[in-house]
């Protein structure tokens, strides 16, 4: 699936400060949901993560940015009981997981 992220913390004026790339579609497990994204937001956390996560280095695998999103549940982990496929949801994600700026 297509995603937007970064491999290194460049100034925002640099062409490669954001990159579009292909990544594998995640499979939810445990208490996770897989959400087909309908809308995202940009907030100060996105800026700080991009600015500070890869200073003086190039990440081997690009980091998907964005953690606030709305969409429809596409799949659920085996321990999920309060959500079902087809539910409309919005959320603030977890910065330890891939972001929401993806298909």
mmCIF file of C-alpha atoms in Angstrom:
data_model
loop_
_atom_site.group_PDB
_atom_site.id
_atom_site.type_symbol
_atom_site.label_atom_id
_atom_site.label_comp_id
_atom_site.label_asym_id
_atom_site.label_seq_id
_atom_site.Cartn_x
_atom_site.Cartn_y
_atom_site.Cartn_z
ATOM 1 C CA UNK A 1 0.000 0.000 0.000
ATOM 2 C CA UNK A 2 1.120 3.594 -0.512
ATOM 3 C CA UNK A 3 2.275 5.598 2.490
ATOM 4 C CA UNK A 4 3.870 8.957 3.290
ATOM 5 C CA UNK A 5 6.754 9.250 5.685
ATOM 6 C CA UNK A 6 10.451 9.957 5.988
ATOM 7 C CA UNK A 7 13.828 8.220 6.197
ATOM 8 C CA UNK A 8 15.817 11.093 7.688
ATOM 9 C CA UNK A 9 15.070 14.315 9.556
ATOM 10 C CA UNK A 10 15.579 16.962 6.884
ATOM 11 C CA UNK A 11 14.465 20.610 6.944
ATOM 12 C CA UNK A 12 10.878 20.881 5.686
ATOM 13 C CA UNK A 13 12.130 22.913 2.703
ATOM 14 C CA UNK A 14 14.034 19.874 1.368
ATOM 15 C CA UNK A 15 12.322 17.885 -1.392
ATOM 16 C CA UNK A 16 12.972 14.577 0.391
ATOM 17 C CA UNK A 17 11.677 15.729 3.802
ATOM 18 C CA UNK A 18 8.550 13.663 3.004
ATOM 19 C CA UNK A 19 8.570 10.634 0.722
ATOM 20 C CA UNK A 20 5.866 8.454 -0.788
ATOM 21 C CA UNK A 21 6.651 4.736 -0.684
ATOM 22 C CA UNK A 22 5.102 1.263 -0.790
ATOM 23 C CA UNK A 23 4.782 -0.753 2.400
ATOM 24 C CA UNK A 24 3.118 -4.023 3.354
ATOM 25 C CA UNK A 25 -0.463 -3.824 4.584
ATOM 26 C CA UNK A 26 -0.420 -4.549 8.339
ATOM 27 C CA UNK A 27 -2.340 -7.455 9.837
ATOM 28 C CA UNK A 28 -4.015 -6.666 13.175
ATOM 29 C CA UNK A 29 -3.349 -8.887 16.172
ATOM 30 C CA UNK A 30 -4.274 -8.766 19.839
ATOM 31 C CA UNK A 31 -6.313 -5.650 20.584
ATOM 32 C CA UNK A 32 -5.393 -3.855 17.329
ATOM 33 C CA UNK A 33 -7.734 -2.651 14.598
ATOM 34 C CA UNK A 34 -6.903 -2.224 10.923
ATOM 35 C CA UNK A 35 -8.639 0.957 9.765
ATOM 36 C CA UNK A 36 -9.196 1.968 6.141
ATOM 37 C CA UNK A 37 -8.317 5.649 6.409
ATOM 38 C CA UNK A 38 -10.852 8.218 5.202
ATOM 39 C CA UNK A 39 -9.319 11.367 6.738
ATOM 40 C CA UNK A 40 -6.159 12.376 8.571
ATOM 41 C CA UNK A 41 -4.966 15.461 10.410
ATOM 42 C CA UNK A 42 -1.604 17.128 10.861
ATOM 43 C CA UNK A 43 -0.623 18.336 14.297
ATOM 44 C CA UNK A 44 2.538 19.384 16.187
ATOM 45 C CA UNK A 45 3.367 15.765 17.109
ATOM 46 C CA UNK A 46 3.770 14.919 13.402
ATOM 47 C CA UNK A 47 6.226 17.797 13.003
ATOM 48 C CA UNK A 48 8.254 16.857 16.096
ATOM 49 C CA UNK A 49 8.456 13.159 15.199
ATOM 50 C CA UNK A 50 9.651 13.940 11.664
ATOM 51 C CA UNK A 51 12.090 16.556 12.926
ATOM 52 C CA UNK A 52 13.661 14.468 15.706
ATOM 53 C CA UNK A 53 13.280 10.737 14.967
ATOM 54 C CA UNK A 54 16.048 10.395 12.407
ATOM 55 C CA UNK A 55 18.556 13.139 13.149
ATOM 56 C CA UNK A 56 21.995 12.370 11.754
ATOM 57 C CA UNK A 57 20.845 9.002 10.410
ATOM 58 C CA UNK A 58 18.946 7.424 7.545
ATOM 59 C CA UNK A 59 16.311 4.896 8.576
ATOM 60 C CA UNK A 60 16.516 1.544 6.811
ATOM 61 C CA UNK A 61 12.709 1.396 6.606
ATOM 62 C CA UNK A 62 10.791 4.665 6.177
ATOM 63 C CA UNK A 63 8.630 5.757 9.121
ATOM 64 C CA UNK A 64 4.961 6.351 8.274
ATOM 65 C CA UNK A 65 3.813 9.630 9.826
ATOM 66 C CA UNK A 66 0.446 10.854 11.097
ATOM 67 C CA UNK A 67 -1.359 9.480 14.120
ATOM 68 C CA UNK A 68 -4.804 11.084 14.099
ATOM 69 C CA UNK A 69 -7.308 9.602 11.660
ATOM 70 C CA UNK A 70 -10.865 8.610 10.894
ATOM 71 C CA UNK A 71 -12.037 5.666 8.833
ATOM 72 C CA UNK A 72 -13.772 2.304 8.751
ATOM 73 C CA UNK A 73 -12.625 -0.847 10.573
ATOM 74 C CA UNK A 74 -11.351 -3.300 7.960
ATOM 75 C CA UNK A 75 -10.074 -6.080 10.249
ATOM 76 C CA UNK A 76 -9.718 -6.756 13.979
ATOM 77 C CA UNK A 77 -7.214 -8.587 16.170
ATOM 78 C CA UNK A 78 -8.213 -11.793 17.940
ATOM 79 C CA UNK A 79 -8.766 -10.035 21.309
ATOM 80 C CA UNK A 80 -11.000 -7.218 20.020
ATOM 81 C CA UNK A 81 -14.540 -7.326 21.408
ATOM 82 C CA UNK A 82 -15.897 -3.766 21.225
ATOM 83 C CA UNK A 83 -15.379 -3.106 17.495
ATOM 84 C CA UNK A 84 -16.458 -4.923 14.341
ATOM 85 C CA UNK A 85 -15.548 -4.783 10.664
ATOM 86 C CA UNK A 86 -17.503 -1.914 9.117
ATOM 87 C CA UNK A 87 -17.571 0.292 12.238
ATOM 88 C CA UNK A 88 -16.759 3.963 11.635
ATOM 89 C CA UNK A 89 -14.022 5.133 14.005
ATOM 90 C CA UNK A 90 -11.707 8.024 14.780
ATOM 91 C CA UNK A 91 -8.578 7.796 16.863
ATOM 92 C CA UNK A 92 -5.271 9.187 18.057
ATOM 93 C CA UNK A 93 -2.684 6.537 17.266
ATOM 94 C CA UNK A 94 0.375 5.218 19.055
ATOM 95 C CA UNK A 95 3.735 6.693 17.973
ATOM 96 C CA UNK A 96 5.413 3.313 18.499
ATOM 97 C CA UNK A 97 3.353 1.933 15.582
ATOM 98 C CA UNK A 98 3.153 2.993 11.922
ATOM 99 C CA UNK A 99 1.255 6.233 11.398
ATOM 100 C CA UNK A 100 -2.029 6.862 9.630
ATOM 101 C CA UNK A 101 -0.730 8.566 6.478
ATOM 102 C CA UNK A 102 -1.288 5.488 4.333
ATOM 103 C CA UNK A 103 -3.961 3.772 2.289
#
